[in-house]
Amino acid sequence: MVYRPLFLKLLSALILFGAWEIAGRIPVSYAFPTFLDSVAALWRMIIDGSLFVAYAETLKPLVTGVAISTVLGIALGIWIGLSRVFDWLFSPIFVVMQSAPLAALIPLLVMAYGIGLTSKVFVVCIMAMPVIVLNTAGAVRHTPENIKAMCRSFMGTRIDMLFKIIIPAASPLIFSGLRLGISAGFIGAILSELKITPTGVGDIITFSRSIADYPSMYAAIFSIIVLAVLFLNLLERTEKHLFKGNDRGYVSD
Amino acid sequence: MSQIEAFKHAQPVPDDIAVSTRNICKTYGSVEALKDMTLEFPRGQLTSLLGPSGCGKTTLLKIIAGLLPPTSGEVTVNGKPVTGPGPDRAFVFQDFALLPWASVLRNVAFGLELRGVARSEREDIAARYIREVGLGGFEQAYPHELSGGMRQRVGLARALSVDAQVLLMDEPFSAVDEQTRRKFQEDLLSLVQNENKTFIFVTHSIEEAVYVSDQIAILLPRPSRVSEIIRPTGFRQKSADSIRRDPEYLDIVDDIWASLRSYVE
Amino acid sequence: MKLFGINLPAMSSLILWGLLWEVVGQAELTFFVPPLSEVVRTLVTIIGTPSFLSALGETAYAFGMGVFFSILIGVPTGILMGRSRLLDELLLPWVNVFLSAPLTALVPVLMVLFGFGMKSIIITTALFAIWIIILNARTGVRQINRSLVEMARSFGASPLEAFFKVYLWAALPEILGGIRIGIIRAVKGVIIGQLLISIAGFGALFELYSTNFMMAHFWAVLLVLFALAFSISEFLAYLERKVAYYAAVR
Ligand SMILES: Nc1ncnc2c1ncn2[C@@H]1O[C@H](COP(=O)(O)OP(=O)(O)O)[C@@H](O)[C@H]1O
Ligand SMILES: [Mg+2]
C-alpha cells in the first residue's frame, strides 16, 4: 500500500498506452499506428541520430526565445512592479497580450522578418513573455508591507530593499511565471515550426505525414510532449525545493 | 476535590436519559481518540463536554450525531441505537457551516428543505426561528453580510427549526467575540428552560461550562476518559446576571481548573 | 496612477499607445504599420462585409462548440476526480501532462484523424481549454469545507441532493475560475487551429490580407480579435469577482 501512488501511476499509463495499442490494432483509422509501432519508430530515430539532429534545430529558437523572454521579462516586470508610472504605461499592453491570441501575428512576423530563425524566436518571445512580466510585476508590487517596513526600520538602503527583500520575496512567483512562460514558449516553438517553415521536430512531423509514415509522426509528437513535460516537471521540482516553506498562498494565472 | 464530591451528589442523577453512549472506542489509524467512553445525557438538560483540545470532544459529538462510526461501542437516542444521522438530532457547527450562496431564510430552512418540507411551510417555520434568535429583518441577508455572532445565530436557528429533540453543539461560541458570547450564554440558558430539548454542548472554556450546564463531563486526554461528572445545582435558579458572582460558581470553576491544570502543556 | 492630482483609469495608457501608433504610422517608418486612423477607417468599411461576418461566424462557432464541450466534459470529470481517490490517482497525471504539453504538436494528429475541417478546429479548441477546467473543478471540490459536507449529511441529505445543493455550489468559484482561464486558452486554441488546420475564419483573413500586403486590413481584424478576446476575459473576471464573497465565508 506504500507504493499505491506509484502503482496507480503505472496502472494508468498501462491503461492509456494499452488503449492506444488496441485502437491502433483495430485500427480506428488508417492514420492511427499502434503504440508499439510508434515506440519502434522513436527507437529508430534515436539510434540513427535523426532525433538529436532535429532537436538541435528545434531548441535553437526555443532556447534563444526563452532566454530573451526571461531576462527581458523579469527586468521589465521588476520595473513595472516598482514604478507606478511604468505600471500604468506598460501593464495594459501585457494584460492584452496575455488574453489575446498572439498566434494571429505570425503571418505579419513572416512578412517582416522572413521565414528564418528571427521570426521563430519572435514567436517564442511573444508567447512566453507576457506571463513572465505579469507574474514578476504582481509579485514585486505585492511584497508584504511589513517586511519592507522592517527593512526600512533597520536602516536598509533602497538597494538592500530591492536585492534583500523585494526580489527574494518575489522569487517564488517569478519562478512559477517562468515555468508558465516556458510552457507557452514550447507551444510557440512547435507552432512556428509547423506554420512558418518545417525545421527540426516540426520537419519530422510534417515530412512523415506527407509520406504517410504515421509511426514516425506520432513518435516525434510523443517525444516533444515527453520532453516538455519532463523539463517542466523538473522546473516544478526545483521550484518546490528552492522555495520550500515559502508558500504564501496567493497565485496568479 | 472534596467540594466537587459534594456537588456531585447534591442531586440524584435523573433517570430519564435521552442519549447514552456505551463503551465507545474510536481510533484514527494508530491514534486512540476515544477509549471506553460511557456517558449518559439526561433529557431536557444541558450537558457539557469539557476538556483540553485533542481529548476527543468533537469526535464523541460526531459519533453521537452519526457522522462518524465508532470503532466499537454503541450510542442510543431514546433507547434506539444510532446508525447514522437522524431527524432526532441536529448539529450546530463551530464554523457555522452556512451556505454562502443562500440567504439567511434559505439557510435556516435548509434542514427542512432536505427533509422535503414544502417551501411555504418551511419558510414560515424558518422565519419564526429567525425572529426567535433575534435576527428579524435579516431574512434576505447573505452570510457574508453578517457578523460572526449573527452567523452562529443562523446556525442555531437552522438547528432549532428542524425541531430535533437533541441539539449537538460543537464549541458553538468559540468563533464569536467575548461580549457576544456572554449574550449567547444567557440566551442559551433561557433556551434550555423554554424548549424541552436535550443539549450536548462542547466547550473548552471552564467558565462557560459551569455557567450554562446542568451537568459537566470532564474529559481527559491520553488516554481519553471521563474523569468526573459535576452537577452544579445551587445557582441554577438564580438570575442570569448573578450567577457569575455566586460563590458556588466560583468554587466549581476553581476546582475544575485545579484538576485540569496538570494536563495542559 | 495620478497625474496632476487626477486619477488615471487603469487601462487609459492604451490611448497613449494608440497615439504613438498613429505617429509611427503617419511618419511612414515602416510599411507594416499603417496609421491607427487608417486602420480604424478600414475597420469600419470591412466590419459589415460578408467575408468578415462569415469569418466571425465560423470562428465564433468553432470557439463556442469547443468551449461547450470542454465545460460539458471537464466540469463533471473534475468533480468526479475530486470525489473519488481512485479516479483522481488514475487521471491526475494525465491532466497535468496535457496541461503543460505543447498542444500545438497534437494538431497534426487531429488533422490526419479528423480531417482538415471544422471538426479538427473544434477539437483543438477544446483541447486547449479542457485541462485547466478539469483541474480547477477538482480543486474546487477538494477544498469544500468539511463541515458543510457534514452539515448536509447531518440534516439527512441524499448523495444526489448533497451534490446539487451543496458540492456544486460550494465549488463554484473555482469552477468559474477554471472556465475563465479555459476560455482564454480556447481563444488562442481556435486561432492556432485556424492557422494550422485549414485556412478558415479569422485565420483565412489573416492569410489573405498578409499575402496581399493589405496591412490596414490585417491590423483592423487583429484589433477586433484582440478587443473581443480582452472583453471576454474581463467579463469572465467580473463574473468571478461576483462570487468571490463565497471564499470569505466558506
Ligand atoms: N480525521 C482524523 N484523523 C486522524 N486523527 C484525528 C482525526 N480527527 C481527530 N483526530 C485526533 O483525535 C484526537 C481527538 O480529536 P478531537 O475529537 O477533534 O478533539 P477535540 O475536539 O477535543 O479538540 C486528536 O488527537 C486528533 O488529533
Ligand atoms: Mg474540537
PDB file of N, CA and C in Angstrom, chain C residues 164-239:
ATOM      1  N   PHE C 164     -26.115  18.384  -5.722  1.00  0.00           N
ATOM      2  CA  PHE C 164     -26.692  19.524  -6.429  1.00  0.00           C
ATOM      3  C   PHE C 164     -26.941  20.720  -5.527  1.00  0.00           C
ATOM      4  N   LYS C 165     -27.139  20.472  -4.217  1.00  0.00           N
ATOM      5  CA  LYS C 165     -27.433  21.607  -3.349  1.00  0.00           C
ATOM      6  C   LYS C 165     -26.204  22.142  -2.630  1.00  0.00           C
ATOM      7  N   VAL C 166     -25.165  21.319  -2.513  1.00  0.00           N
ATOM      8  CA  VAL C 166     -24.002  21.776  -1.754  1.00  0.00           C
ATOM      9  C   VAL C 166     -22.706  21.746  -2.570  1.00  0.00           C
ATOM     10  N   TYR C 167     -22.284  20.553  -3.025  1.00  0.00           N
ATOM     11  CA  TYR C 167     -20.947  20.457  -3.641  1.00  0.00           C
ATOM     12  C   TYR C 167     -20.787  21.382  -4.837  1.00  0.00           C
ATOM     13  N   LEU C 168     -21.754  21.308  -5.740  1.00  0.00           N
ATOM     14  CA  LEU C 168     -21.639  22.062  -6.982  1.00  0.00           C
ATOM     15  C   LEU C 168     -21.508  23.554  -6.688  1.00  0.00           C
ATOM     16  N   TRP C 169     -22.338  24.044  -5.768  1.00  0.00           N
ATOM     17  CA  TRP C 169     -22.320  25.472  -5.461  1.00  0.00           C
ATOM     18  C   TRP C 169     -21.071  25.857  -4.686  1.00  0.00           C
ATOM     19  N   ALA C 170     -20.661  24.983  -3.776  1.00  0.00           N
ATOM     20  CA  ALA C 170     -19.504  25.322  -2.959  1.00  0.00           C
ATOM     21  C   ALA C 170     -18.242  25.376  -3.798  1.00  0.00           C
ATOM     22  N   ALA C 171     -18.215  24.592  -4.873  1.00  0.00           N
ATOM     23  CA  ALA C 171     -17.019  24.578  -5.718  1.00  0.00           C
ATOM     24  C   ALA C 171     -17.108  25.624  -6.820  1.00  0.00           C
ATOM     25  N   LEU C 172     -18.219  26.355  -6.872  1.00  0.00           N
ATOM     26  CA  LEU C 172     -18.471  27.254  -7.998  1.00  0.00           C
ATOM     27  C   LEU C 172     -17.370  28.286  -8.252  1.00  0.00           C
ATOM     28  N   PRO C 173     -16.833  28.942  -7.227  1.00  0.00           N
ATOM     29  CA  PRO C 173     -15.798  29.949  -7.542  1.00  0.00           C
ATOM     30  C   PRO C 173     -14.607  29.347  -8.290  1.00  0.00           C
ATOM     31  N   GLU C 174     -14.143  28.173  -7.852  1.00  0.00           N
ATOM     32  CA  GLU C 174     -13.013  27.545  -8.542  1.00  0.00           C
ATOM     33  C   GLU C 174     -13.422  27.081  -9.942  1.00  0.00           C
ATOM     34  N   ILE C 175     -14.632  26.535 -10.049  1.00  0.00           N
ATOM     35  CA  ILE C 175     -15.074  26.069 -11.363  1.00  0.00           C
ATOM     36  C   ILE C 175     -15.116  27.243 -12.333  1.00  0.00           C
ATOM     37  N   LEU C 176     -15.677  28.360 -11.871  1.00  0.00           N
ATOM     38  CA  LEU C 176     -15.738  29.539 -12.736  1.00  0.00           C
ATOM     39  C   LEU C 176     -14.346  30.034 -13.096  1.00  0.00           C
ATOM     40  N   GLY C 177     -13.442  30.012 -12.112  1.00  0.00           N
ATOM     41  CA  GLY C 177     -12.070  30.436 -12.382  1.00  0.00           C
ATOM     42  C   GLY C 177     -11.441  29.568 -13.458  1.00  0.00           C
ATOM     43  N   GLY C 178     -11.671  28.263 -13.371  1.00  0.00           N
ATOM     44  CA  GLY C 178     -11.129  27.349 -14.373  1.00  0.00           C
ATOM     45  C   GLY C 178     -11.734  27.615 -15.741  1.00  0.00           C
ATOM     46  N   ILE C 179     -13.034  27.890 -15.757  1.00  0.00           N
ATOM     47  CA  ILE C 179     -13.690  28.157 -17.032  1.00  0.00           C
ATOM     48  C   ILE C 179     -13.140  29.448 -17.645  1.00  0.00           C
ATOM     49  N   ARG C 180     -12.878  30.437 -16.795  1.00  0.00           N
ATOM     50  CA  ARG C 180     -12.323  31.690 -17.327  1.00  0.00           C
ATOM     51  C   ARG C 180     -10.964  31.444 -17.989  1.00  0.00           C
ATOM     52  N   ILE C 181     -10.056  30.789 -17.277  1.00  0.00           N
ATOM     53  CA  ILE C 181      -8.741  30.533 -17.868  1.00  0.00           C
ATOM     54  C   ILE C 181      -8.877  29.641 -19.099  1.00  0.00           C
ATOM     55  N   GLY C 182      -9.780  28.650 -18.991  1.00  0.00           N
ATOM     56  CA  GLY C 182     -10.002  27.752 -20.114  1.00  0.00           C
ATOM     57  C   GLY C 182     -10.475  28.503 -21.348  1.00  0.00           C
ATOM     58  N   ILE C 183     -11.369  29.465 -21.143  1.00  0.00           N
ATOM     59  CA  ILE C 183     -11.902  30.204 -22.290  1.00  0.00           C
ATOM     60  C   ILE C 183     -10.816  31.074 -22.917  1.00  0.00           C
ATOM     61  N   ILE C 184      -9.967  31.673 -22.074  1.00  0.00           N
ATOM     62  CA  ILE C 184      -8.865  32.468 -22.625  1.00  0.00           C
ATOM     63  C   ILE C 184      -7.956  31.576 -23.466  1.00  0.00           C
ATOM     64  N   ARG C 185      -7.723  30.354 -22.967  1.00  0.00           N
ATOM     65  CA  ARG C 185      -6.905  29.430 -23.746  1.00  0.00           C
ATOM     66  C   ARG C 185      -7.614  29.004 -25.023  1.00  0.00           C
ATOM     67  N   ALA C 186      -8.946  28.875 -24.938  1.00  0.00           N
ATOM     68  CA  ALA C 186      -9.696  28.444 -26.118  1.00  0.00           C
ATOM     69  C   ALA C 186      -9.599  29.478 -27.236  1.00  0.00           C
ATOM     70  N   VAL C 187      -9.585  30.767 -26.867  1.00  0.00           N
ATOM     71  CA  VAL C 187      -9.436  31.812 -27.888  1.00  0.00           C
ATOM     72  C   VAL C 187      -8.125  31.605 -28.639  1.00  0.00           C
ATOM     73  N   LYS C 188      -7.055  31.319 -27.877  1.00  0.00           N
ATOM     74  CA  LYS C 188      -5.760  31.081 -28.519  1.00  0.00           C
ATOM     75  C   LYS C 188      -5.821  29.809 -29.350  1.00  0.00           C
ATOM     76  N   GLY C 189      -6.482  28.779 -28.800  1.00  0.00           N
ATOM     77  CA  GLY C 189      -6.556  27.492 -29.487  1.00  0.00           C
ATOM     78  C   GLY C 189      -7.290  27.596 -30.808  1.00  0.00           C
ATOM     79  N   VAL C 190      -8.378  28.360 -30.831  1.00  0.00           N
ATOM     80  CA  VAL C 190      -9.172  28.403 -32.058  1.00  0.00           C
ATOM     81  C   VAL C 190      -8.375  29.097 -33.168  1.00  0.00           C
ATOM     82  N   ILE C 191      -7.633  30.122 -32.808  1.00  0.00           N
ATOM     83  CA  ILE C 191      -6.834  30.819 -33.830  1.00  0.00           C
ATOM     84  C   ILE C 191      -5.680  29.934 -34.308  1.00  0.00           C
ATOM     85  N   ILE C 192      -5.020  29.263 -33.358  1.00  0.00           N
ATOM     86  CA  ILE C 192      -3.947  28.348 -33.747  1.00  0.00           C
ATOM     87  C   ILE C 192      -4.499  27.257 -34.660  1.00  0.00           C
ATOM     88  N   GLY C 193      -5.667  26.740 -34.302  1.00  0.00           N
ATOM     89  CA  GLY C 193      -6.305  25.727 -35.128  1.00  0.00           C
ATOM     90  C   GLY C 193      -6.583  26.241 -36.532  1.00  0.00           C
ATOM     91  N   GLN C 194      -7.113  27.450 -36.598  1.00  0.00           N
ATOM     92  CA  GLN C 194      -7.439  28.003 -37.921  1.00  0.00           C
ATOM     93  C   GLN C 194      -6.187  28.247 -38.749  1.00  0.00           C
ATOM     94  N   LEU C 195      -5.094  28.619 -38.089  1.00  0.00           N
ATOM     95  CA  LEU C 195      -3.866  28.865 -38.840  1.00  0.00           C
ATOM     96  C   LEU C 195      -3.252  27.556 -39.331  1.00  0.00           C
ATOM     97  N   LEU C 196      -3.320  26.504 -38.485  1.00  0.00           N
ATOM     98  CA  LEU C 196      -2.615  25.267 -38.826  1.00  0.00           C
ATOM     99  C   LEU C 196      -3.455  24.303 -39.643  1.00  0.00           C
ATOM    100  N   ILE C 197      -4.729  24.191 -39.328  1.00  0.00           N
ATOM    101  CA  ILE C 197      -5.523  23.109 -39.913  1.00  0.00           C
ATOM    102  C   ILE C 197      -6.054  23.478 -41.285  1.00  0.00           C
ATOM    103  N   SER C 198      -6.966  24.434 -41.277  1.00  0.00           N
ATOM    104  CA  SER C 198      -7.470  24.836 -42.580  1.00  0.00           C
ATOM    105  C   SER C 198      -7.530  26.337 -42.518  1.00  0.00           C
ATOM    106  N   ILE C 199      -7.411  26.918 -43.649  1.00  0.00           N
ATOM    107  CA  ILE C 199      -7.405  28.364 -43.653  1.00  0.00           C
ATOM    108  C   ILE C 199      -8.864  28.790 -43.610  1.00  0.00           C
ATOM    109  N   ALA C 200      -9.368  28.909 -42.369  1.00  0.00           N
ATOM    110  CA  ALA C 200     -10.781  29.231 -42.197  1.00  0.00           C
ATOM    111  C   ALA C 200     -10.918  30.385 -41.214  1.00  0.00           C
ATOM    112  N   GLY C 201     -12.074  31.002 -41.206  1.00  0.00           N
ATOM    113  CA  GLY C 201     -12.384  32.026 -40.229  1.00  0.00           C
ATOM    114  C   GLY C 201     -11.386  33.172 -40.248  1.00  0.00           C
ATOM    115  N   PHE C 202     -11.045  33.665 -39.067  1.00  0.00           N
ATOM    116  CA  PHE C 202     -10.102  34.774 -38.989  1.00  0.00           C
ATOM    117  C   PHE C 202      -8.739  34.378 -39.535  1.00  0.00           C
ATOM    118  N   GLY C 203      -8.355  33.117 -39.349  1.00  0.00           N
ATOM    119  CA  GLY C 203      -7.082  32.643 -39.880  1.00  0.00           C
ATOM    120  C   GLY C 203      -6.996  32.898 -41.381  1.00  0.00           C
ATOM    121  N   ALA C 204      -8.133  32.637 -42.089  1.00  0.00           N
ATOM    122  CA  ALA C 204      -8.162  32.860 -43.531  1.00  0.00           C
ATOM    123  C   ALA C 204      -7.968  34.335 -43.856  1.00  0.00           C
ATOM    124  N   LEU C 205      -8.629  35.197 -43.075  1.00  0.00           N
ATOM    125  CA  LEU C 205      -8.499  36.634 -43.329  1.00  0.00           C
ATOM    126  C   LEU C 205      -7.055  37.083 -43.144  1.00  0.00           C
ATOM    127  N   PHE C 206      -6.417  36.580 -42.060  1.00  0.00           N
ATOM    128  CA  PHE C 206      -5.021  36.984 -41.818  1.00  0.00           C
ATOM    129  C   PHE C 206      -4.130  36.561 -42.981  1.00  0.00           C
ATOM    130  N   GLU C 207      -4.327  35.337 -43.449  1.00  0.00           N
ATOM    131  CA  GLU C 207      -3.527  34.861 -44.581  1.00  0.00           C
ATOM    132  C   GLU C 207      -3.774  35.728 -45.816  1.00  0.00           C
ATOM    133  N   LEU C 208      -5.056  35.941 -46.079  1.00  0.00           N
ATOM    134  CA  LEU C 208      -5.438  36.706 -47.266  1.00  0.00           C
ATOM    135  C   LEU C 208      -4.818  38.098 -47.244  1.00  0.00           C
ATOM    136  N   TYR C 209      -4.989  38.786 -46.113  1.00  0.00           N
ATOM    137  CA  TYR C 209      -4.519  40.167 -46.047  1.00  0.00           C
ATOM    138  C   TYR C 209      -3.002  40.249 -46.069  1.00  0.00           C
ATOM    139  N   SER C 210      -2.338  39.279 -45.410  1.00  0.00           N
ATOM    140  CA  SER C 210      -0.883  39.409 -45.374  1.00  0.00           C
ATOM    141  C   SER C 210      -0.260  39.025 -46.716  1.00  0.00           C
ATOM    142  N   THR C 211      -0.829  38.026 -47.411  1.00  0.00           N
ATOM    143  CA  THR C 211      -0.229  37.690 -48.713  1.00  0.00           C
ATOM    144  C   THR C 211      -0.499  38.789 -49.737  1.00  0.00           C
ATOM    145  N   ASN C 212      -1.571  39.571 -49.534  1.00  0.00           N
ATOM    146  CA  ASN C 212      -1.856  40.655 -50.470  1.00  0.00           C
ATOM    147  C   ASN C 212      -1.348  42.010 -49.965  1.00  0.00           C
ATOM    148  N   PHE C 213      -0.558  41.952 -48.903  1.00  0.00           N
ATOM    149  CA  PHE C 213       0.041  43.174 -48.338  1.00  0.00           C
ATOM    150  C   PHE C 213      -0.997  44.226 -47.977  1.00  0.00           C
ATOM    151  N   MET C 214      -2.183  43.788 -47.498  1.00  0.00           N
ATOM    152  CA  MET C 214      -3.203  44.752 -47.070  1.00  0.00           C
ATOM    153  C   MET C 214      -3.052  44.976 -45.566  1.00  0.00           C
ATOM    154  N   MET C 215      -2.081  45.818 -45.234  1.00  0.00           N
ATOM    155  CA  MET C 215      -1.717  45.963 -43.827  1.00  0.00           C
ATOM    156  C   MET C 215      -2.839  46.554 -42.984  1.00  0.00           C
ATOM    157  N   ALA C 216      -3.508  47.560 -43.508  1.00  0.00           N
ATOM    158  CA  ALA C 216      -4.577  48.183 -42.730  1.00  0.00           C
ATOM    159  C   ALA C 216      -5.672  47.165 -42.425  1.00  0.00           C
ATOM    160  N   HIS C 217      -5.990  46.332 -43.424  1.00  0.00           N
ATOM    161  CA  HIS C 217      -6.989  45.297 -43.202  1.00  0.00           C
ATOM    162  C   HIS C 217      -6.524  44.319 -42.135  1.00  0.00           C
ATOM    163  N   PHE C 218      -5.255  43.917 -42.261  1.00  0.00           N
ATOM    164  CA  PHE C 218      -4.693  42.961 -41.309  1.00  0.00           C
ATOM    165  C   PHE C 218      -4.827  43.495 -39.880  1.00  0.00           C
ATOM    166  N   TRP C 219      -4.381  44.712 -39.669  1.00  0.00           N
ATOM    167  CA  TRP C 219      -4.429  45.285 -38.322  1.00  0.00           C
ATOM    168  C   TRP C 219      -5.862  45.476 -37.841  1.00  0.00           C
ATOM    169  N   ALA C 220      -6.749  45.800 -38.780  1.00  0.00           N
ATOM    170  CA  ALA C 220      -8.146  46.016 -38.388  1.00  0.00           C
ATOM    171  C   ALA C 220      -8.732  44.731 -37.803  1.00  0.00           C
ATOM    172  N   VAL C 221      -8.501  43.611 -38.500  1.00  0.00           N
ATOM    173  CA  VAL C 221      -9.031  42.343 -37.998  1.00  0.00           C
ATOM    174  C   VAL C 221      -8.360  41.969 -36.681  1.00  0.00           C
ATOM    175  N   LEU C 222      -7.046  42.202 -36.622  1.00  0.00           N
ATOM    176  CA  LEU C 222      -6.315  41.904 -35.391  1.00  0.00           C
ATOM    177  C   LEU C 222      -6.890  42.694 -34.211  1.00  0.00           C
ATOM    178  N   LEU C 223      -7.189  43.967 -34.476  1.00  0.00           N
ATOM    179  CA  LEU C 223      -7.740  44.844 -33.440  1.00  0.00           C
ATOM    180  C   LEU C 223      -9.067  44.277 -32.928  1.00  0.00           C
ATOM    181  N   VAL C 224      -9.927  43.885 -33.865  1.00  0.00           N
ATOM    182  CA  VAL C 224     -11.226  43.317 -33.476  1.00  0.00           C
ATOM    183  C   VAL C 224     -11.014  42.071 -32.630  1.00  0.00           C
ATOM    184  N   LEU C 225     -10.119  41.206 -33.097  1.00  0.00           N
ATOM    185  CA  LEU C 225      -9.894  39.943 -32.411  1.00  0.00           C
ATOM    186  C   LEU C 225      -9.359  40.170 -30.995  1.00  0.00           C
ATOM    187  N   PHE C 226      -8.368  41.044 -30.876  1.00  0.00           N
ATOM    188  CA  PHE C 226      -7.794  41.317 -29.558  1.00  0.00           C
ATOM    189  C   PHE C 226      -8.834  41.938 -28.643  1.00  0.00           C
ATOM    190  N   ALA C 227      -9.626  42.874 -29.197  1.00  0.00           N
ATOM    191  CA  ALA C 227     -10.650  43.523 -28.385  1.00  0.00           C
ATOM    192  C   ALA C 227     -11.665  42.495 -27.899  1.00  0.00           C
ATOM    193  N   LEU C 228     -12.067  41.586 -28.793  1.00  0.00           N
ATOM    194  CA  LEU C 228     -13.020  40.539 -28.396  1.00  0.00           C
ATOM    195  C   LEU C 228     -12.428  39.666 -27.285  1.00  0.00           C
ATOM    196  N   ALA C 229     -11.181  39.216 -27.514  1.00  0.00           N
ATOM    197  CA  ALA C 229     -10.551  38.338 -26.530  1.00  0.00           C
ATOM    198  C   ALA C 229     -10.447  39.021 -25.172  1.00  0.00           C
ATOM    199  N   PHE C 230     -10.042  40.294 -25.211  1.00  0.00           N
ATOM    200  CA  PHE C 230      -9.871  41.023 -23.965  1.00  0.00           C
ATOM    201  C   PHE C 230     -11.216  41.223 -23.269  1.00  0.00           C
ATOM    202  N   SER C 231     -12.255  41.552 -24.034  1.00  0.00           N
ATOM    203  CA  SER C 231     -13.568  41.762 -23.404  1.00  0.00           C
ATOM    204  C   SER C 231     -14.075  40.480 -22.775  1.00  0.00           C
ATOM    205  N   ILE C 232     -13.901  39.358 -23.500  1.00  0.00           N
ATOM    206  CA  ILE C 232     -14.357  38.085 -22.936  1.00  0.00           C
ATOM    207  C   ILE C 232     -13.658  37.828 -21.613  1.00  0.00           C
ATOM    208  N   SER C 233     -12.342  38.036 -21.601  1.00  0.00           N
ATOM    209  CA  SER C 233     -11.611  37.705 -20.381  1.00  0.00           C
ATOM    210  C   SER C 233     -11.969  38.650 -19.234  1.00  0.00           C
ATOM    211  N   GLU C 234     -12.198  39.937 -19.552  1.00  0.00           N
ATOM    212  CA  GLU C 234     -12.588  40.871 -18.493  1.00  0.00           C
ATOM    213  C   GLU C 234     -13.989  40.564 -17.974  1.00  0.00           C
ATOM    214  N   PHE C 235     -14.898  40.201 -18.888  1.00  0.00           N
ATOM    215  CA  PHE C 235     -16.259  39.888 -18.483  1.00  0.00           C
ATOM    216  C   PHE C 235     -16.272  38.679 -17.543  1.00  0.00           C
ATOM    217  N   LEU C 236     -15.468  37.668 -17.888  1.00  0.00           N
ATOM    218  CA  LEU C 236     -15.425  36.478 -17.041  1.00  0.00           C
ATOM    219  C   LEU C 236     -14.797  36.794 -15.689  1.00  0.00           C
ATOM    220  N   ALA C 237     -13.781  37.665 -15.701  1.00  0.00           N
ATOM    221  CA  ALA C 237     -13.160  38.053 -14.431  1.00  0.00           C
ATOM    222  C   ALA C 237     -14.181  38.773 -13.554  1.00  0.00           C
ATOM    223  N   TYR C 238     -15.048  39.583 -14.211  1.00  0.00           N
ATOM    224  CA  TYR C 238     -16.087  40.299 -13.479  1.00  0.00           C
ATOM    225  C   TYR C 238     -17.063  39.311 -12.835  1.00  0.00           C
ATOM    226  N   LEU C 239     -17.486  38.300 -13.625  1.00  0.00           N
ATOM    227  CA  LEU C 239     -18.386  37.277 -13.084  1.00  0.00           C
ATOM    228  C   LEU C 239     -17.752  36.580 -11.882  1.00  0.00           C
TER     229      LEU C 239
END
